[in-house]
Amino acid sequence: MKYKSTRGLAPEMNVCSAIIKGIAADRGLYVPDHFPQLSGYWDRLSQMTYKELAQEVLAPYLPEFSAEELKACIDGAYDGKYSAEEIVPVVKAGGAWFLELYHGPTAAFKDMALQLMPRLLTASIKKEQEEKTVVILVSTSGDTGTAALKGFENVPGTQIVVFFPDGAVSPVQEAQMRTADGANAHVFSILGNFDDAQTTQKQILSDTELLKEMEAKGFTFSAANSMNIGRLLPQIVYYVWGYAQLVTKGDIKAGDPVNICVPSGNFGNILSAYYAMRMGLPVKRFICASNKNKVLTDFINTGTYDVNREFYVTNSPSMDILVSSNLERLLFHLAGEDAAEIRSLMDQLASGGKYTVGEQVKKGLDEWFSAGFATEEEITDTIGKLYNDHGYLMDTHTAVGYKVWKDYAERTGDDTPALIASTASPYKFAKDVAESIGIGQGADPFDTIDRLFAATGAHVPEGLKGLKQRKIIHKESIRKEDMKARVAALLGL
Ligand SMILES: *Cc1c(COP(=O)(O)O)cnc(C)c1O
């Protein structure tokens, strides 16, 4: 298994180098050069525990890892870290199946990958015998930052630098990041939005001057964003798991197709579902759900991607994104791996903020993807209604998925069983969830969590308990123009 760049101008690499590098030298994203096929039958796969299935799915993507090495990484990532015994419970409510991905240490789905990826990274560094300190840059709309700070907390040989948009993450997310106490943790808020942070980060990662200075001092950059293939691979597992659970419970027969609906931002989570399908998972359609920043909805419906539009800060902040990095990977696959076409589209995006895909890509989109969006009001209504009618509590992001799936099913009459990626604990966005079910918010974010628990009895994630008492360590807000200088300064360059 080799990994190649979507822009075709960087050399192929093994998985270790691809994970260490994060993005390719030509600014493209690494993708696997083929998709291994799920072997055996569902009656075998559906007997496996989550960790066994992870080993089964991931091994062919990581041929440089021995079975023991991979098992050690998987055990480290999932043992004792999850509040649900099955790691990812699949819960039926309101006509759909919720794939609850948020039972990890920071209460959002990002933990699924960010507990495993640092372990794959440090093992890769050992294998490649790089003596370097890896500097992980993370620009985050909220959840990646919290999950990466936890995943990389005091991991030897790493420094982690997180940038989040000032005032545009939930109070709970902000508290999680500002109180991160790993000795290798550095956190800044940016006076700008997520796209500002992500775009500046991409520039830093390809700044040849800076890279030379870093090299000389024994540092190398990597990205923990979903641009890193090490983030995407672990996410394939839970889609296979979700399907296997439906087979085990008798909700579907082995081989029956399902629909998969994913509340999307940077397009990493839904892309992992697409990878699962390419491995043989029986999927009929992918339903891409957006909030009011509906650039992906418009793209899937028209074939034109256009970021020249107003940016909204919404009550599903982890999806407040206009430039969805991982779409580049899907375009590459749908374009028959035509790297020249991808370079042209990405150049148009960089210069004019807009591109229109060719016929072949549009055909692929039409074949596999549907899309829709939900407004803030629809989100709160949907949370309230599902809770009142069915007693199931979901967060604002998951509500986007549920609403868009429901619209889709009604519009098309497609009654294929649907898995909905449930991406965050309701407590992580407690204020909006509390208001949605009509109990109002408390005096502060932590009081709201208590109220929500008192009203619903839903499990409060361990990581959110005691957050109020923790010391604020990272207080700074900086301009995006200063991001590079701050990184250089903290590395002593
Ligand atoms: C990151 C995130 C998303 C969006 O996932 P992508 O992989 O960026 O598309 C959705 N919901 C929550 C809660 C998230 O943290």
Coordinates of C-alpha atoms and ligand atoms in Angstrom, one line a residue:
M1 CA 0.0 0.0 0.0
K2 CA 1.4 3.3 -1.1
Y3 CA 0.0 6.8 -0.7
K4 CA -0.1 9.4 -3.5
S5 CA -0.8 13.1 -3.7
T6 CA -4.0 14.3 -5.2
R7 CA -2.0 16.9 -7.1
G8 CA 0.3 14.3 -8.6
L9 CA 3.6 16.3 -8.3
A10 CA 4.9 14.8 -5.0
P11 CA 6.5 11.3 -4.7
E12 CA 4.5 8.3 -3.4
M13 CA 5.1 7.4 0.2
N14 CA 4.5 4.6 2.6
V15 CA 1.9 5.3 5.3
C16 CA 4.5 6.2 7.9
S17 CA 5.9 9.1 5.9
A18 CA 2.5 10.2 4.8
I19 CA 1.3 10.5 8.4
I20 CA 4.5 12.3 9.5
K21 CA 4.3 14.7 6.6
G22 CA 0.6 15.5 6.9
I23 CA 0.2 17.2 3.6
A24 CA 2.2 16.5 0.4
A25 CA 5.0 18.8 -0.8
D26 CA 2.8 19.8 -3.8
R27 CA 0.1 20.9 -1.3
G28 CA -2.0 17.9 -2.3
L29 CA -3.5 15.4 0.1
Y30 CA -2.3 11.8 0.4
V31 CA -4.7 9.1 -0.6
P32 CA -4.3 5.3 -0.6
D33 CA -3.3 4.0 -4.1
H34 CA -6.0 1.3 -3.8
F35 CA -8.9 0.3 -1.6
P36 CA -8.4 -3.1 0.2
Q37 CA -11.6 -5.2 0.2
L38 CA -13.4 -6.3 3.3
S39 CA -12.9 -10.0 3.3
G40 CA -15.1 -12.7 4.7
Y41 CA -18.7 -12.5 5.5
W42 CA -20.7 -10.2 7.7
D43 CA -21.4 -13.1 10.1
R44 CA -17.7 -13.0 10.8
L45 CA -17.2 -9.2 10.9
S46 CA -20.3 -8.8 13.0
Q47 CA -18.9 -11.1 15.7
M48 CA -15.9 -8.9 16.3
T49 CA -15.4 -6.3 19.0
Y50 CA -14.8 -2.8 18.0
K51 CA -11.1 -3.2 18.5
E52 CA -10.9 -6.5 16.6
L53 CA -12.8 -4.8 13.7
A54 CA -10.4 -1.9 13.8
Q55 CA -7.5 -4.3 13.4
E56 CA -9.2 -6.0 10.5
V57 CA -10.1 -2.8 8.6
L58 CA -6.8 -0.9 9.3
A59 CA -4.2 -3.6 8.8
P60 CA -4.1 -3.5 5.0
Y61 CA -3.7 0.3 5.1
L62 CA -0.7 0.0 7.5
P63 CA 1.5 -2.7 6.0
E64 CA 4.6 -1.3 7.7
F65 CA 3.0 -2.1 11.1
S66 CA 3.2 -5.6 12.5
A67 CA 0.0 -7.1 13.9
E68 CA 1.4 -6.6 17.4
E69 CA 2.3 -3.0 16.8
L70 CA -1.1 -2.1 15.4
K71 CA -2.8 -3.9 18.2
A72 CA -0.8 -1.9 20.8
C73 CA -1.9 1.3 19.1
I74 CA -5.5 0.3 19.0
D75 CA -5.5 -0.9 22.6
G76 CA -3.9 2.4 23.7
A77 CA -6.5 4.4 21.8
Y78 CA -9.6 2.7 22.9
D79 CA -9.0 0.8 26.2
G80 CA -10.5 2.6 29.2
K81 CA -11.0 5.8 27.2
Y82 CA -14.6 5.3 26.3
S83 CA -17.6 5.6 28.5
A84 CA -19.6 3.2 26.4
E85 CA -18.6 -0.5 26.6
E86 CA -19.2 -1.1 22.9
I87 CA -17.2 2.2 22.2
V88 CA -19.6 3.2 19.5
P89 CA -23.2 2.4 20.4
V90 CA -25.8 2.3 17.6
V91 CA -29.1 3.6 18.9
K92 CA -32.4 3.6 17.0
A93 CA -34.6 6.6 17.4
G94 CA -37.1 8.5 15.3
G95 CA -36.8 6.1 12.3
A96 CA -33.0 6.3 12.0
W97 CA -30.0 4.6 13.6
F98 CA -27.6 7.0 15.4
L99 CA -24.0 6.0 15.3
E100 CA -22.9 7.6 18.6
L101 CA -19.3 8.6 18.0
Y102 CA -18.9 10.9 21.0
H103 CA -18.2 8.7 24.0
G104 CA -14.5 9.4 24.1
P105 CA -12.5 11.8 26.3
T106 CA -13.5 15.1 24.7
A107 CA -17.1 14.2 23.9
A108 CA -17.0 14.5 20.1
F109 CA -16.3 12.2 17.2
K110 CA -12.8 13.6 16.6
D111 CA -11.6 11.4 19.5
M112 CA -12.2 8.3 17.4
A113 CA -9.3 9.3 15.2
L114 CA -7.3 11.5 17.5
Q115 CA -6.7 8.9 20.2
L116 CA -5.3 6.5 17.6
M117 CA -3.5 8.9 15.2
P118 CA -0.8 10.2 17.7
R119 CA 0.1 6.5 18.4
L120 CA 0.4 5.8 14.7
L121 CA 2.5 8.9 14.3
T122 CA 5.0 8.2 17.1
A123 CA 5.3 4.6 15.9
S124 CA 5.9 5.9 12.4
I125 CA 8.6 8.2 13.6
K126 CA 10.4 5.4 15.3
K127 CA 10.2 3.2 12.2
E128 CA 11.5 5.9 9.9
Q129 CA 14.2 6.6 12.5
E130 CA 13.5 10.3 12.5
E131 CA 15.1 11.9 15.5
K132 CA 13.0 15.0 15.1
T133 CA 10.5 16.7 17.3
V134 CA 7.2 16.8 15.4
V135 CA 5.3 20.1 15.6
I136 CA 1.6 19.5 15.2
L137 CA -0.3 22.5 13.9
V138 CA -4.1 22.4 14.3
S139 CA -6.5 25.0 13.1
T140 CA -9.9 24.1 14.6
S141 CA -13.5 25.1 14.5
G142 CA -13.6 23.6 18.1
D143 CA -13.6 19.9 18.4
T144 CA -10.4 19.0 16.6
G145 CA -8.5 21.3 19.0
T146 CA -9.9 19.7 22.1
A147 CA -9.4 16.2 20.8
A148 CA -5.9 16.8 19.5
L149 CA -4.8 18.4 22.8
K150 CA -6.0 15.3 24.6
G151 CA -4.6 12.8 22.0
F152 CA -1.2 14.4 22.0
E153 CA -1.1 15.3 25.7
N154 CA 2.5 14.9 26.8
V155 CA 3.3 12.5 23.9
P156 CA 7.1 12.4 23.8
G157 CA 8.7 14.0 20.7
T158 CA 5.7 16.2 19.9
Q159 CA 4.7 19.9 20.4
I160 CA 1.1 20.8 19.6
V161 CA 0.0 24.3 18.6
V162 CA -3.8 24.9 18.3
F163 CA -5.5 27.9 16.7
F164 CA -9.2 28.5 17.1
P165 CA -11.5 31.4 15.9
D166 CA -12.0 33.8 18.8
G167 CA -15.6 33.9 20.0
A168 CA -16.8 31.3 17.5
V169 CA -16.5 28.0 19.5
S170 CA -18.8 26.9 22.2
P171 CA -18.0 28.0 25.8
V172 CA -17.4 24.3 26.7
Q173 CA -15.0 23.9 23.8
E174 CA -13.2 27.1 24.7
A175 CA -12.8 26.0 28.3
Q176 CA -11.5 22.6 27.2
M177 CA -8.8 24.2 25.1
R178 CA -7.8 27.1 27.3
T179 CA -7.3 24.7 30.3
A180 CA -5.2 22.1 28.4
D181 CA -2.3 21.4 30.7
G182 CA -0.1 19.2 28.7
A183 CA 3.5 20.4 28.9
N184 CA 3.7 20.3 25.0
A185 CA 0.4 22.3 24.5
H186 CA 0.2 25.8 23.0
V187 CA -3.2 27.4 22.3
F188 CA -4.2 30.7 20.7
S189 CA -7.4 32.1 19.6
I190 CA -7.4 33.9 16.2
L191 CA -9.1 37.2 15.5
G192 CA -10.7 35.8 12.4
N193 CA -12.8 32.7 11.4
F194 CA -11.8 29.1 10.9
D195 CA -11.0 29.5 7.2
D196 CA -8.5 32.3 8.1
A197 CA -6.8 30.0 10.5
Q198 CA -6.8 27.0 8.2
T199 CA -5.6 29.0 5.2
T200 CA -2.8 30.7 7.2
Q201 CA -1.8 27.3 8.6
K202 CA -1.5 25.8 5.1
Q203 CA 0.8 28.7 4.2
I204 CA 3.0 28.1 7.2
L205 CA 3.2 24.4 6.4
S206 CA 4.6 25.2 2.9
D207 CA 6.8 28.1 3.9
T208 CA 10.2 26.9 2.6
E209 CA 12.3 29.4 4.6
L210 CA 10.6 28.5 7.8
L211 CA 10.9 24.8 7.0
K212 CA 14.7 25.1 6.5
E213 CA 15.1 26.8 9.8
M214 CA 13.1 24.2 11.5
E215 CA 15.0 21.4 9.8
A216 CA 18.2 22.9 11.1
K217 CA 16.9 22.9 14.7
G218 CA 15.5 19.3 14.6
F219 CA 11.9 20.1 14.1
T220 CA 9.4 19.0 11.5
F221 CA 5.8 20.0 10.9
S222 CA 2.8 17.7 10.7
A223 CA -0.9 18.3 10.6
A224 CA -3.5 16.7 12.9
N225 CA -6.3 18.2 10.8
S226 CA -8.2 15.7 8.7
M227 CA -5.9 16.7 5.9
N228 CA -3.7 14.0 7.5
I229 CA -4.5 10.5 6.2
G230 CA -3.8 9.2 9.7
R231 CA -7.1 11.0 10.7
L232 CA -9.2 9.5 8.0
L233 CA -8.3 5.8 8.3
P234 CA -9.5 5.3 11.9
Q235 CA -12.8 6.8 10.9
I236 CA -13.5 4.1 8.3
V237 CA -13.8 1.5 11.1
Y238 CA -16.9 2.9 12.7
Y239 CA -19.0 2.8 9.5
V240 CA -18.2 -0.9 9.1
W241 CA -19.0 -1.3 12.8
G242 CA -22.3 0.5 12.5
Y243 CA -23.3 -1.7 9.6
A244 CA -22.2 -4.9 11.4
Q245 CA -24.2 -3.8 14.4
L246 CA -27.4 -3.5 12.3
V247 CA -26.7 -7.0 11.0
T248 CA -26.2 -8.4 14.5
K249 CA -29.3 -6.8 15.8
G250 CA -31.3 -8.2 12.9
D251 CA -32.3 -4.7 11.7
I252 CA -30.9 -5.5 8.2
K253 CA -29.7 -8.6 6.4
A254 CA -26.1 -9.0 5.5
G255 CA -25.6 -7.4 2.1
D256 CA -28.6 -5.1 2.3
P257 CA -27.7 -1.5 1.5
V258 CA -27.9 1.4 4.0
N259 CA -27.8 5.1 3.6
I260 CA -25.2 7.1 5.6
C261 CA -25.9 10.7 6.6
V262 CA -23.1 12.8 8.0
P263 CA -23.2 16.4 9.4
S264 CA -20.2 17.7 7.5
G265 CA -17.7 20.6 7.7
N266 CA -14.3 19.8 6.4
F267 CA -15.7 16.7 4.7
G268 CA -13.4 14.2 6.5
N269 CA -16.0 12.2 8.3
I270 CA -18.2 11.6 5.2
L271 CA -15.1 10.9 3.1
S272 CA -14.3 8.0 5.5
A273 CA -17.8 6.6 4.9
Y274 CA -17.1 6.8 1.2
Y275 CA -13.8 4.9 1.7
A276 CA -15.8 2.2 3.7
M277 CA -18.0 1.9 0.6
R278 CA -15.0 1.6 -1.7
M279 CA -13.9 -1.3 0.6
G280 CA -17.1 -3.1 0.0
L281 CA -19.6 -1.7 2.6
P282 CA -23.1 -1.9 1.0
V283 CA -24.1 1.8 0.8
K284 CA -26.8 3.2 -1.4
R285 CA -26.4 6.9 -0.8
F286 CA -24.3 9.3 1.2
I287 CA -26.3 12.3 2.5
C288 CA -24.1 15.3 3.2
A289 CA -25.7 17.6 5.7
S290 CA -24.7 21.2 6.2
N291 CA -25.8 24.1 8.4
K292 CA -26.4 27.6 7.1
N293 CA -22.9 27.6 5.7
K294 CA -24.2 25.4 2.9
V295 CA -21.4 25.6 0.4
L296 CA -21.3 21.7 0.3
T297 CA -25.1 21.5 -0.3
D298 CA -24.8 23.9 -3.2
F299 CA -21.8 22.1 -4.6
I300 CA -23.3 18.7 -4.6
N301 CA -26.5 20.0 -6.1
T302 CA -24.9 22.1 -8.9
G303 CA -21.3 21.0 -9.4
T304 CA -20.1 24.5 -8.6
Y305 CA -18.1 25.1 -5.5
D306 CA -18.1 28.8 -4.5
V307 CA -16.8 30.3 -1.3
N308 CA -17.7 33.8 -2.3
R309 CA -20.5 34.1 0.1
E310 CA -21.3 35.3 3.6
F311 CA -19.8 33.3 6.5
Y312 CA -22.1 32.6 9.4
V313 CA -21.3 31.7 13.0
T314 CA -24.0 29.2 13.9
N315 CA -25.1 27.0 16.8
S316 CA -23.3 24.0 15.1
P317 CA -19.9 25.8 15.1
S318 CA -17.8 22.7 14.2
M319 CA -19.4 22.8 10.8
D320 CA -18.9 26.6 10.2
I321 CA -16.5 26.1 7.3
L322 CA -16.5 27.3 3.7
V323 CA -13.3 25.6 2.5
S324 CA -13.8 21.9 3.0
S325 CA -10.3 20.4 2.5
N326 CA -11.2 16.8 2.1
L327 CA -13.4 17.4 -0.8
E328 CA -10.2 17.4 -2.8
R329 CA -9.8 13.7 -2.1
L330 CA -13.3 12.9 -3.3
L331 CA -12.8 14.9 -6.4
F332 CA -9.6 13.0 -7.1
H333 CA -11.3 9.7 -6.8
L334 CA -14.3 10.7 -8.8
A335 CA -12.1 12.2 -11.5
G336 CA -10.5 8.9 -12.1
E337 CA -7.4 10.1 -10.2
D338 CA -6.7 12.8 -12.8
A339 CA -4.2 14.9 -10.7
A340 CA -4.0 17.6 -13.5
E341 CA -7.7 18.2 -13.2
I342 CA -7.4 18.5 -9.4
R343 CA -4.5 21.0 -9.7
S344 CA -6.6 23.1 -12.1
L345 CA -9.7 23.1 -9.8
M346 CA -7.6 23.9 -6.7
D347 CA -5.8 26.7 -8.5
Q348 CA -9.2 28.2 -9.4
L349 CA -10.3 27.9 -5.8
A350 CA -7.1 29.6 -4.6
S351 CA -7.4 32.5 -7.1
G352 CA -11.1 33.1 -7.5
G353 CA -12.7 31.1 -4.7
K354 CA -14.7 29.1 -7.1
Y355 CA -14.6 26.1 -9.5
T356 CA -17.0 24.0 -11.5
V357 CA -16.3 20.2 -11.9
G358 CA -16.3 18.4 -15.1
E359 CA -18.9 15.9 -16.3
Q360 CA -17.3 12.8 -14.9
V361 CA -17.1 14.2 -11.4
K362 CA -20.6 15.5 -11.5
K363 CA -21.8 12.1 -12.6
G364 CA -20.1 10.5 -9.7
L365 CA -21.6 13.0 -7.3
D366 CA -25.1 12.4 -8.6
E367 CA -24.6 8.6 -8.4
W368 CA -23.6 8.6 -4.8
F369 CA -24.4 11.8 -2.9
S370 CA -27.4 13.8 -1.9
A371 CA -27.2 17.0 0.2
G372 CA -29.3 19.4 2.2
F373 CA -28.9 21.9 5.0
A374 CA -30.6 23.0 8.2
T375 CA -31.0 26.5 9.6
E376 CA -30.4 27.3 13.2
E377 CA -34.1 27.4 13.9
E378 CA -34.6 24.1 12.2
I379 CA -31.8 22.6 14.3
T380 CA -33.4 23.7 17.6
D381 CA -36.9 22.6 16.5
T382 CA -35.5 19.2 15.5
I383 CA -33.7 18.6 18.8
G384 CA -36.9 19.6 20.8
K385 CA -39.1 17.4 18.6
L386 CA -37.0 14.3 18.7
Y387 CA -36.6 14.6 22.5
N388 CA -40.2 15.2 23.2
D389 CA -41.5 12.5 20.8
H390 CA -38.9 9.8 21.3
G391 CA -36.9 10.7 24.4
Y392 CA -33.7 10.8 22.4
L393 CA -31.3 13.8 23.1
M394 CA -28.9 14.9 20.4
D395 CA -26.5 17.8 19.9
T396 CA -26.8 20.6 17.4
H397 CA -24.5 19.0 14.8
T398 CA -26.3 15.6 14.9
A399 CA -29.6 17.5 14.6
V400 CA -28.4 18.9 11.3
G401 CA -27.8 15.3 10.1
Y402 CA -31.2 14.0 11.3
K403 CA -33.1 16.9 9.8
V404 CA -31.4 16.7 6.5
W405 CA -31.9 12.9 6.4
K406 CA -35.6 13.3 7.3
D407 CA -36.1 15.9 4.5
Y408 CA -34.3 13.5 2.1
A409 CA -36.4 10.5 3.0
E410 CA -39.6 12.5 2.7
R411 CA -38.6 14.1 -0.6
T412 CA -37.5 10.9 -2.3
G413 CA -39.5 8.2 -0.5
D414 CA -36.2 6.3 0.0
D415 CA -36.8 4.1 3.0
T416 CA -33.4 2.5 3.0
P417 CA -32.3 2.1 6.7
A418 CA -30.1 5.1 7.5
L419 CA -27.1 5.5 9.8
I420 CA -26.7 9.0 11.1
A421 CA -23.3 10.0 12.3
S422 CA -23.9 11.4 15.8
T423 CA -20.9 13.6 16.2
A424 CA -21.0 15.3 19.6
S425 CA -22.4 14.8 23.1
P426 CA -25.4 17.1 23.7
Y427 CA -23.5 18.4 26.7
K428 CA -20.8 19.9 24.6
F429 CA -23.4 22.3 23.2
A430 CA -25.4 22.4 26.3
K431 CA -26.9 25.9 26.0
D432 CA -28.5 25.4 22.6
V433 CA -29.6 21.9 23.5
A434 CA -31.2 23.1 26.8
E435 CA -33.0 25.9 25.1
S436 CA -34.2 23.5 22.4
I437 CA -35.9 21.2 24.8
G438 CA -37.4 24.2 26.6
I439 CA -35.5 24.2 29.9
G440 CA -33.5 27.4 29.3
Q441 CA -29.9 27.9 30.0
G442 CA -28.2 28.2 33.4
A443 CA -26.2 31.0 34.9
D444 CA -23.0 29.8 33.2
P445 CA -22.1 26.9 30.7
F446 CA -21.4 24.6 33.6
D447 CA -24.6 25.3 35.4
T448 CA -26.4 24.6 32.1
I449 CA -24.8 21.2 32.0
D450 CA -26.1 20.5 35.5
R451 CA -29.6 21.6 34.4
L452 CA -29.6 19.5 31.3
F453 CA -28.6 16.5 33.4
A454 CA -31.3 17.2 36.0
A455 CA -33.9 17.4 33.2
T456 CA -32.9 14.5 31.0
G457 CA -30.7 12.2 33.1
A458 CA -28.5 11.7 29.9
H459 CA -25.0 10.6 30.8
V460 CA -22.6 13.5 31.4
P461 CA -19.2 12.8 29.7
E462 CA -16.3 12.4 32.2
G463 CA -14.2 15.0 30.4
L464 CA -16.8 17.7 30.9
K465 CA -17.2 17.2 34.6
G466 CA -14.9 19.4 36.7
L467 CA -14.1 21.6 33.8
K468 CA -15.2 24.6 35.8
Q469 CA -12.6 24.2 38.4
R470 CA -9.7 23.9 36.0
K471 CA -7.1 26.6 35.6
I472 CA -7.1 28.8 32.5
I473 CA -3.6 28.4 31.1
H474 CA -3.8 29.8 27.5
K475 CA -5.2 33.3 27.5
E476 CA -3.9 34.8 24.2
S477 CA -5.8 36.0 21.2
I478 CA -3.6 36.9 18.2
R479 CA -4.0 38.2 14.6
K480 CA -3.8 35.6 11.8
E481 CA -0.8 37.6 10.4
D482 CA 1.1 36.7 13.6
M483 CA 0.5 33.0 13.6
K484 CA 3.8 32.2 11.9
A485 CA 5.8 34.5 14.2
R486 CA 4.3 32.9 17.2
V487 CA 5.0 29.4 16.0
A488 CA 8.6 30.4 15.3
A489 CA 9.0 32.0 18.7
L490 CA 7.7 29.1 20.7
L491 CA 10.1 26.8 18.9
G492 CA 13.0 29.2 19.7
L493 CA 13.7 30.0 16.0
Ligands
LIG1 C1 -15.7 18.2 13.1 C2 -17.1 18.0 13.4 C3 -18.1 17.9 12.3 C4 -17.7 18.0 10.9 O1 -16.8 16.9 10.5 P1 -15.9 16.9 9.2 O2 -15.1 15.7 9.2 O3 -15.1 18.2 9.4 O4 -16.8 17.1 8.0 C5 -19.4 17.7 12.6 N1 -19.8 17.6 13.9 C6 -19.0 17.8 15.0 C7 -19.5 17.8 16.3 C8 -17.6 18.0 14.7 O5 -16.8 18.1 15.8

